[in-house]
PDB file of C-alpha atoms in Angstrom:
ATOM      1  CA  LYS A1323     -15.824  -9.608  -5.982  1.00  0.00           C
ATOM      2  CA  ASN A1324     -12.790  -9.620  -4.618  1.00  0.00           C
ATOM      3  CA  GLN A1325     -12.557  -8.104  -1.230  1.00  0.00           C
ATOM      4  CA  VAL A1326     -10.350  -7.774   2.005  1.00  0.00           C
ATOM      5  CA  GLU A1327     -11.833  -7.069   5.219  1.00  0.00           C
ATOM      6  CA  GLN A1328      -9.727  -6.533   8.530  1.00  0.00           C
ATOM      7  CA  SER A1329     -11.115  -6.775  12.206  1.00  0.00           C
ATOM      8  CA  PRO A1330     -10.706  -5.225  14.707  1.00  0.00           C
ATOM      9  CA  GLN A1331     -10.932  -1.642  13.049  1.00  0.00           C
ATOM     10  CA  SER A1332      -9.335  -0.156  16.036  1.00  0.00           C
ATOM     11  CA  LEU A1333      -7.497  -1.444  19.207  1.00  0.00           C
ATOM     12  CA  ILE A1334      -6.161  -0.500  22.349  1.00  0.00           C
ATOM     13  CA  ILE A1335      -3.514  -2.372  24.487  1.00  0.00           C
ATOM     14  CA  LEU A1336      -1.209  -1.681  27.258  1.00  0.00           C
ATOM     15  CA  GLU A1337       2.909  -1.755  26.171  1.00  0.00           C
ATOM     16  CA  GLY A1338       4.240  -5.382  26.864  1.00  0.00           C
ATOM     17  CA  LYS A1339       0.749  -6.924  25.898  1.00  0.00           C
ATOM     18  CA  ASN A1340       0.391  -9.452  23.071  1.00  0.00           C
ATOM     19  CA  CYS A1341      -2.462  -8.794  20.147  1.00  0.00           C
ATOM     20  CA  THR A1342      -3.731 -10.606  17.085  1.00  0.00           C
ATOM     21  CA  LEU A1343      -5.184  -8.800  14.061  1.00  0.00           C
ATOM     22  CA  GLN A1344      -7.423 -10.328  11.684  1.00  0.00           C
ATOM     23  CA  CYS A1345      -7.603 -10.321   7.830  1.00  0.00           C
ATOM     24  CA  ASN A1346     -10.350 -12.414   5.859  1.00  0.00           C
ATOM     25  CA  TYR A1347     -10.396 -12.169   2.094  1.00  0.00           C
ATOM     26  CA  THR A1348     -12.537 -13.230  -0.876  1.00  0.00           C
ATOM     27  CA  VAL A1349      -9.879 -12.837  -3.457  1.00  0.00           C
ATOM     28  CA  SER A1350      -9.764 -15.777  -6.159  1.00  0.00           C
ATOM     29  CA  PRO A1351      -7.254 -17.167  -7.267  1.00  0.00           C
ATOM     30  CA  PHE A1352      -5.035 -16.496  -4.352  1.00  0.00           C
ATOM     31  CA  SER A1353      -1.699 -15.267  -5.357  1.00  0.00           C
ATOM     32  CA  ASN A1354      -0.028 -13.658  -2.177  1.00  0.00           C
ATOM     33  CA  LEU A1355      -0.832 -11.880   1.330  1.00  0.00           C
ATOM     34  CA  ARG A1356       1.147  -9.479   2.724  1.00  0.00           C
ATOM     35  CA  TRP A1357       1.246  -7.410   5.950  1.00  0.00           C
ATOM     36  CA  TYR A1358       2.114  -3.927   6.118  1.00  0.00           C
ATOM     37  CA  LYS A1359       2.630  -1.363   9.058  1.00  0.00           C
ATOM     38  CA  GLN A1360       1.892   2.444   8.305  1.00  0.00           C
ATOM     39  CA  ASP A1361       2.687   4.883  10.652  1.00  0.00           C
ATOM     40  CA  THR A1362       0.717   8.182  10.346  1.00  0.00           C
ATOM     41  CA  GLY A1363       1.500  10.068   7.236  1.00  0.00           C
ATOM     42  CA  ARG A1364       4.081   7.776   5.930  1.00  0.00           C
ATOM     43  CA  GLY A1365       4.326   5.384   3.673  1.00  0.00           C
ATOM     44  CA  PRO A1366       3.443   1.658   4.660  1.00  0.00           C
ATOM     45  CA  VAL A1367       6.580  -0.694   5.278  1.00  0.00           C
ATOM     46  CA  SER A1368       6.221  -4.321   4.512  1.00  0.00           C
ATOM     47  CA  LEU A1369       6.435  -6.965   7.607  1.00  0.00           C
ATOM     48  CA  THR A1370       5.598 -10.252   5.946  1.00  0.00           C
ATOM     49  CA  ILE A1371       4.732 -11.827   2.255  1.00  0.00           C
ATOM     50  CA  MET A1372       3.104 -15.228   2.263  1.00  0.00           C
ATOM     51  CA  THR A1373       2.328 -17.504  -0.700  1.00  0.00           C
ATOM     52  CA  PHE A1374      -0.340 -20.222  -0.789  1.00  0.00           C
ATOM     53  CA  SER A1375       2.036 -23.124   0.306  1.00  0.00           C
ATOM     54  CA  GLU A1376       3.256 -21.004   3.422  1.00  0.00           C
ATOM     55  CA  ASN A1377       1.266 -21.295   6.463  1.00  0.00           C
ATOM     56  CA  THR A1378       3.615 -18.968   8.879  1.00  0.00           C
ATOM     57  CA  LYS A1379       5.946 -16.351   8.639  1.00  0.00           C
ATOM     58  CA  SER A1380       7.762 -14.282  11.650  1.00  0.00           C
ATOM     59  CA  ASN A1381       9.636 -10.948  11.354  1.00  0.00           C
ATOM     60  CA  GLY A1382      10.940 -10.124  14.773  1.00  0.00           C
ATOM     61  CA  ARG A1383       8.143  -9.562  17.449  1.00  0.00           C
ATOM     62  CA  TYR A1384       5.700  -9.964  14.366  1.00  0.00           C
ATOM     63  CA  THR A1385       4.222 -13.305  13.425  1.00  0.00           C
ATOM     64  CA  ALA A1386       1.594 -13.830  10.194  1.00  0.00           C
ATOM     65  CA  THR A1387      -0.337 -16.742   9.722  1.00  0.00           C
ATOM     66  CA  LEU A1388      -2.194 -17.997   6.498  1.00  0.00           C
ATOM     67  CA  ASP A1389      -4.962 -20.492   6.185  1.00  0.00           C
ATOM     68  CA  ALA A1390      -5.847 -20.607   2.589  1.00  0.00           C
ATOM     69  CA  ASP A1391      -8.656 -22.857   2.903  1.00  0.00           C
ATOM     70  CA  THR A1392     -10.512 -20.898   5.298  1.00  0.00           C
ATOM     71  CA  LYS A1393      -8.902 -17.495   3.383  1.00  0.00           C
ATOM     72  CA  GLN A1394      -8.178 -16.221   6.811  1.00  0.00           C
ATOM     73  CA  SER A1395      -5.196 -14.597   8.012  1.00  0.00           C
ATOM     74  CA  SER A1396      -3.455 -12.890  11.073  1.00  0.00           C
ATOM     75  CA  LEU A1397      -1.025 -10.765  12.327  1.00  0.00           C
ATOM     76  CA  HIS A1398       0.435 -11.618  15.838  1.00  0.00           C
ATOM     77  CA  ILE A1399       2.416  -9.180  17.742  1.00  0.00           C
ATOM     78  CA  THR A1400       4.447 -10.265  21.239  1.00  0.00           C
ATOM     79  CA  ALA A1401       5.455  -7.743  23.620  1.00  0.00           C
ATOM     80  CA  SER A1402       4.039  -4.791  22.077  1.00  0.00           C
ATOM     81  CA  GLN A1403       5.940  -1.575  22.204  1.00  0.00           C
ATOM     82  CA  LEU A1404       4.974   2.248  21.899  1.00  0.00           C
ATOM     83  CA  SER A1405       6.274   2.050  18.668  1.00  0.00           C
ATOM     84  CA  ASP A1406       4.181  -0.540  17.310  1.00  0.00           C
ATOM     85  CA  SER A1407       1.300   2.134  17.385  1.00  0.00           C
ATOM     86  CA  ALA A1408       0.167   2.083  13.771  1.00  0.00           C
ATOM     87  CA  SER A1409      -2.105   1.108  11.137  1.00  0.00           C
ATOM     88  CA  TYR A1410      -1.683  -2.465   9.752  1.00  0.00           C
ATOM     89  CA  ILE A1411      -2.707  -3.145   6.351  1.00  0.00           C
ATOM     90  CA  CYS A1412      -3.249  -6.733   5.217  1.00  0.00           C
ATOM     91  CA  VAL A1413      -3.175  -7.012   1.035  1.00  0.00           C
ATOM     92  CA  VAL A1414      -3.865  -9.761  -1.050  1.00  0.00           C
ATOM     93  CA  SER A1415      -3.158 -10.588  -4.701  1.00  0.00           C
ATOM     94  CA  SER A1416      -4.967 -12.693  -7.176  1.00  0.00           C
ATOM     95  CA  GLN A1417      -3.306 -14.479  -9.648  1.00  0.00           C
ATOM     96  CA  ALA A1418      -5.559 -13.330 -12.205  1.00  0.00           C
ATOM     97  CA  GLY A1419      -5.201  -9.727 -13.064  1.00  0.00           C
ATOM     98  CA  THR A1420      -2.389  -7.543 -11.604  1.00  0.00           C
ATOM     99  CA  ALA A1421      -4.167  -5.478  -8.820  1.00  0.00           C
ATOM    100  CA  LEU A1422      -3.767  -5.459  -5.106  1.00  0.00           C
ATOM    101  CA  ILE A1423      -6.787  -5.600  -3.086  1.00  0.00           C
ATOM    102  CA  PHE A1424      -6.012  -3.667   0.272  1.00  0.00           C
ATOM    103  CA  GLY A1425      -7.889  -4.274   3.580  1.00  0.00           C
ATOM    104  CA  LYS A1426      -9.021  -0.859   5.163  1.00  0.00           C
ATOM    105  CA  GLY A1427      -6.400  -1.611   7.862  1.00  0.00           C
ATOM    106  CA  THR A1428      -6.783  -1.934  11.823  1.00  0.00           C
ATOM    107  CA  THR A1429      -5.119   0.947  13.933  1.00  0.00           C
ATOM    108  CA  LEU A1430      -3.265  -0.137  16.911  1.00  0.00           C
ATOM    109  CA  SER A1431      -2.718   2.209  19.883  1.00  0.00           C
ATOM    110  CA  VAL A1432      -0.068   0.981  22.358  1.00  0.00           C
ATOM    111  CA  SER A1433      -0.269   3.072  25.917  1.00  0.00           C
ATOM    112  CA  SER A1434       2.156   2.730  28.780  1.00  0.00           C
TER     113      SER A1434
ATOM    114  CA  ASP B1319      14.322   5.339   4.941  1.00  0.00           C
ATOM    115  CA  SER B1320      12.764   3.291   1.669  1.00  0.00           C
ATOM    116  CA  GLY B1321      15.081   4.828  -0.944  1.00  0.00           C
ATOM    117  CA  VAL B1322      12.090   6.085  -2.701  1.00  0.00           C
ATOM    118  CA  THR B1323      11.906   9.850  -3.178  1.00  0.00           C
ATOM    119  CA  GLN B1324       8.568  11.790  -3.652  1.00  0.00           C
ATOM    120  CA  THR B1325       8.235  15.530  -4.237  1.00  0.00           C
ATOM    121  CA  PRO B1326       6.431  17.820  -3.353  1.00  0.00           C
ATOM    122  CA  LYS B1327       5.438  16.825  -0.029  1.00  0.00           C
ATOM    123  CA  HIS B1328       2.542  18.706   0.202  1.00  0.00           C
ATOM    124  CA  LEU B1329       0.318  20.124  -2.571  1.00  0.00           C
ATOM    125  CA  ILE B1330      -2.170  22.710  -2.431  1.00  0.00           C
ATOM    126  CA  THR B1331      -4.049  23.881  -5.425  1.00  0.00           C
ATOM    127  CA  ALA B1332      -7.922  24.767  -6.444  1.00  0.00           C
ATOM    128  CA  THR B1333     -10.198  22.822  -8.433  1.00  0.00           C
ATOM    129  CA  GLY B1334     -10.069  22.353 -11.950  1.00  0.00           C
ATOM    130  CA  GLN B1335      -6.322  22.863 -11.831  1.00  0.00           C
ATOM    131  CA  ARG B1336      -3.684  20.232 -13.080  1.00  0.00           C
ATOM    132  CA  VAL B1337      -0.982  18.951 -10.751  1.00  0.00           C
ATOM    133  CA  THR B1338       1.894  16.805 -11.293  1.00  0.00           C
ATOM    134  CA  LEU B1339       3.448  14.451  -8.790  1.00  0.00           C
ATOM    135  CA  ARG B1340       7.006  13.003  -9.059  1.00  0.00           C
ATOM    136  CA  CYS B1341       8.630   9.684  -7.816  1.00  0.00           C
ATOM    137  CA  SER B1342      12.075   8.250  -7.946  1.00  0.00           C
ATOM    138  CA  PRO B1343      12.676   4.648  -7.418  1.00  0.00           C
ATOM    139  CA  ARG B1344      14.897   2.969  -5.457  1.00  0.00           C
ATOM    140  CA  SER B1345      18.086   2.475  -7.378  1.00  0.00           C
ATOM    141  CA  GLY B1346      17.942  -0.807  -9.421  1.00  0.00           C
ATOM    142  CA  ASP B1347      14.326  -1.199  -9.446  1.00  0.00           C
ATOM    143  CA  LEU B1348      12.151  -1.398 -12.483  1.00  0.00           C
ATOM    144  CA  SER B1349       8.673  -1.131 -11.122  1.00  0.00           C
ATOM    145  CA  VAL B1350       6.704   1.871 -10.251  1.00  0.00           C
ATOM    146  CA  TYR B1351       3.617   1.709  -8.653  1.00  0.00           C
ATOM    147  CA  TRP B1352       0.898   4.820  -7.708  1.00  0.00           C
ATOM    148  CA  TYR B1353      -1.228   4.843  -5.036  1.00  0.00           C
ATOM    149  CA  GLN B1354      -3.906   6.904  -3.820  1.00  0.00           C
ATOM    150  CA  GLN B1355      -5.039   6.974  -0.012  1.00  0.00           C
ATOM    151  CA  SER B1356      -8.180   8.811   1.543  1.00  0.00           C
ATOM    152  CA  LEU B1357      -9.735   8.986   4.722  1.00  0.00           C
ATOM    153  CA  ASP B1358     -12.760   6.921   3.850  1.00  0.00           C
ATOM    154  CA  GLN B1359     -11.371   4.706   1.054  1.00  0.00           C
ATOM    155  CA  GLY B1360      -7.903   3.626   2.336  1.00  0.00           C
ATOM    156  CA  LEU B1361      -5.111   2.377  -0.286  1.00  0.00           C
ATOM    157  CA  GLN B1362      -5.999   2.433  -3.798  1.00  0.00           C
ATOM    158  CA  PHE B1363      -3.975   0.807  -6.474  1.00  0.00           C
ATOM    159  CA  LEU B1364      -4.088   3.112  -9.363  1.00  0.00           C
ATOM    160  CA  ILE B1365      -1.425   1.825 -11.909  1.00  0.00           C
ATOM    161  CA  GLN B1366       2.045   0.293 -12.744  1.00  0.00           C
ATOM    162  CA  TYR B1367       4.921   0.886 -14.891  1.00  0.00           C
ATOM    163  CA  TYR B1368       7.814  -1.565 -15.218  1.00  0.00           C
ATOM    164  CA  ASN B1369      11.208  -0.398 -17.029  1.00  0.00           C
ATOM    165  CA  GLY B1370       8.663   2.756 -19.092  1.00  0.00           C
ATOM    166  CA  GLU B1371       6.050   0.499 -20.313  1.00  0.00           C
ATOM    167  CA  GLU B1372       2.608   0.411 -18.426  1.00  0.00           C
ATOM    168  CA  ARG B1373       2.257  -3.013 -16.946  1.00  0.00           C
ATOM    169  CA  ALA B1374      -1.192  -2.907 -14.959  1.00  0.00           C
ATOM    170  CA  LYS B1375      -4.210  -0.701 -14.221  1.00  0.00           C
ATOM    171  CA  GLY B1376      -6.124  -0.231 -10.977  1.00  0.00           C
ATOM    172  CA  ASN B1377      -8.729   2.412 -10.014  1.00  0.00           C
ATOM    173  CA  ILE B1378      -7.103   5.317 -12.302  1.00  0.00           C
ATOM    174  CA  LEU B1379      -9.663   7.561 -13.396  1.00  0.00           C
ATOM    175  CA  GLU B1380      -9.589   9.477 -16.788  1.00  0.00           C
ATOM    176  CA  ARG B1381      -8.618  12.637 -15.460  1.00  0.00           C
ATOM    177  CA  PHE B1382      -5.216  10.994 -13.921  1.00  0.00           C
ATOM    178  CA  SER B1383      -2.186   9.857 -16.269  1.00  0.00           C
ATOM    179  CA  ALA B1384       1.235   8.380 -15.662  1.00  0.00           C
ATOM    180  CA  GLN B1385       4.341   7.780 -17.418  1.00  0.00           C
ATOM    181  CA  GLN B1386       7.840   6.340 -16.710  1.00  0.00           C
ATOM    182  CA  PHE B1387      11.049   7.875 -18.210  1.00  0.00           C
ATOM    183  CA  PRO B1388      13.858   6.415 -19.303  1.00  0.00           C
ATOM    184  CA  ASP B1389      15.696   7.283 -16.117  1.00  0.00           C
ATOM    185  CA  LEU B1390      13.053   4.864 -14.622  1.00  0.00           C
ATOM    186  CA  HIS B1391      11.838   7.907 -12.415  1.00  0.00           C
ATOM    187  CA  SER B1392       7.895   8.346 -12.608  1.00  0.00           C
ATOM    188  CA  GLU B1393       5.043  11.082 -12.815  1.00  0.00           C
ATOM    189  CA  LEU B1394       1.647  11.126 -11.777  1.00  0.00           C
ATOM    190  CA  ASN B1395      -0.585  13.762 -13.649  1.00  0.00           C
ATOM    191  CA  LEU B1396      -3.529  14.847 -12.249  1.00  0.00           C
ATOM    192  CA  SER B1397      -6.293  17.114 -13.899  1.00  0.00           C
ATOM    193  CA  SER B1398      -9.350  18.836 -13.484  1.00  0.00           C
ATOM    194  CA  LEU B1399      -8.761  18.404  -9.918  1.00  0.00           C
ATOM    195  CA  GLU B1400     -12.040  18.188  -8.024  1.00  0.00           C
ATOM    196  CA  LEU B1401     -12.098  18.353  -4.027  1.00  0.00           C
ATOM    197  CA  GLY B1402     -12.433  14.087  -3.677  1.00  0.00           C
ATOM    198  CA  ASP B1403      -8.984  13.876  -5.017  1.00  0.00           C
ATOM    199  CA  SER B1404      -7.529  15.487  -1.891  1.00  0.00           C
ATOM    200  CA  ALA B1405      -5.572  12.377  -0.450  1.00  0.00           C
ATOM    201  CA  LEU B1406      -2.303  10.820  -0.016  1.00  0.00           C
ATOM    202  CA  TYR B1407      -0.755   9.833  -3.167  1.00  0.00           C
ATOM    203  CA  PHE B1408       2.153   7.124  -2.490  1.00  0.00           C
ATOM    204  CA  CYS B1409       4.445   5.805  -4.723  1.00  0.00           C
ATOM    205  CA  ALA B1410       6.416   2.472  -4.367  1.00  0.00           C
ATOM    206  CA  SER B1411       9.232   0.599  -6.519  1.00  0.00           C
ATOM    207  CA  SER B1412      10.349  -2.829  -6.525  1.00  0.00           C
ATOM    208  CA  VAL B1413      12.937  -4.712  -8.354  1.00  0.00           C
ATOM    209  CA  GLY B1414      10.774  -6.978 -10.865  1.00  0.00           C
ATOM    210  CA  GLY B1415       7.025  -6.429 -12.037  1.00  0.00           C
ATOM    211  CA  THR B1416       5.666  -9.602 -10.516  1.00  0.00           C
ATOM    212  CA  LYS B1417       3.118  -9.745  -7.775  1.00  0.00           C
ATOM    213  CA  VAL B1418       5.738 -11.289  -5.153  1.00  0.00           C
ATOM    214  CA  ASN B1419       7.887  -8.614  -5.581  1.00  0.00           C
ATOM    215  CA  GLU B1420       8.337  -6.579  -2.507  1.00  0.00           C
ATOM    216  CA  GLN B1421       7.291  -3.110  -2.989  1.00  0.00           C
ATOM    217  CA  PHE B1422       8.875  -0.206  -1.149  1.00  0.00           C
ATOM    218  CA  PHE B1423       6.433   3.053  -0.489  1.00  0.00           C
ATOM    219  CA  GLY B1424       7.610   6.398  -0.507  1.00  0.00           C
ATOM    220  CA  PRO B1425       6.862   8.984   1.862  1.00  0.00           C
ATOM    221  CA  GLY B1426       3.969  10.243  -0.314  1.00  0.00           C
ATOM    222  CA  THR B1427       2.455  13.613  -1.181  1.00  0.00           C
ATOM    223  CA  ARG B1428      -0.445  15.269   0.357  1.00  0.00           C
ATOM    224  CA  LEU B1429      -2.528  16.740  -2.186  1.00  0.00           C
ATOM    225  CA  THR B1430      -5.264  19.460  -0.668  1.00  0.00           C
ATOM    226  CA  VAL B1431      -7.788  20.619  -3.552  1.00  0.00           C
ATOM    227  CA  LEU B1432      -9.641  23.532  -1.936  1.00  0.00           C
TER     228      LEU B1432
END
C-alpha cells in the first residue's frame, strides 16, 4: 500500500535554531516528492519538488534531501524564524496512477 | 496570494443538504484539483480536471461530484451531507496536467455540517 509517514508529529524549537523533519514513503514506482508549508487555516504552499534524479534542493533557508534507494526525504530548516511555525507536509506521487499521497504533516512551533 | 480563489470562505449547513463550492484557477492554469482536509485524515486528493475533462480521481465519494467549465473555473458539489463531511476543502491549480507540475492552492472553504 502506498504510504507516506512523517516524523516527528510535532516539534518545538527556539528561534534561530535549525531543525530537520523526516519523511519515509513506500510509494512505488516513484515519480516525485514535494514538501509543502501550510499555515493554520490557509492553503499549502510549495517549498520544493524533487524527481528521482535529484537528491538535494534548496529554497532559501529550506533544504530538502531525497534518498530514493532508502525511500527517505528530509527537510532541513536553517536559522528558524517565528514565521516558520506551520505544518510541513510531505507529498509523494507515483508513476502509476495519478493520485498524490500526502503525509499527515509535522507541526513546527518556533518560539522566541 | 496564490492567485487561486475559492468561494465561499465558510459554509455552515445541516445534514442531508447539498452545497456547491467554487474555485477559480490562476490565470493561464488549465488544471484544477480538489482536496479535502479533515483533522484526523490530513489532505486527501479528491479529483482533478484538465481543460474541462476529468483527468484523475482520488478518494471522492459518490455523493460528491465536480466539473470544470469552459472558462476553467470549477465547482465541487457535495450532496446528502453527513457530519463527517465537515472539513476544509481546498482547490489547487497548475499550468499542465502532469504530476510534476507545481500546484498552487487556494485559501480553502471551511464546511461545517451540523
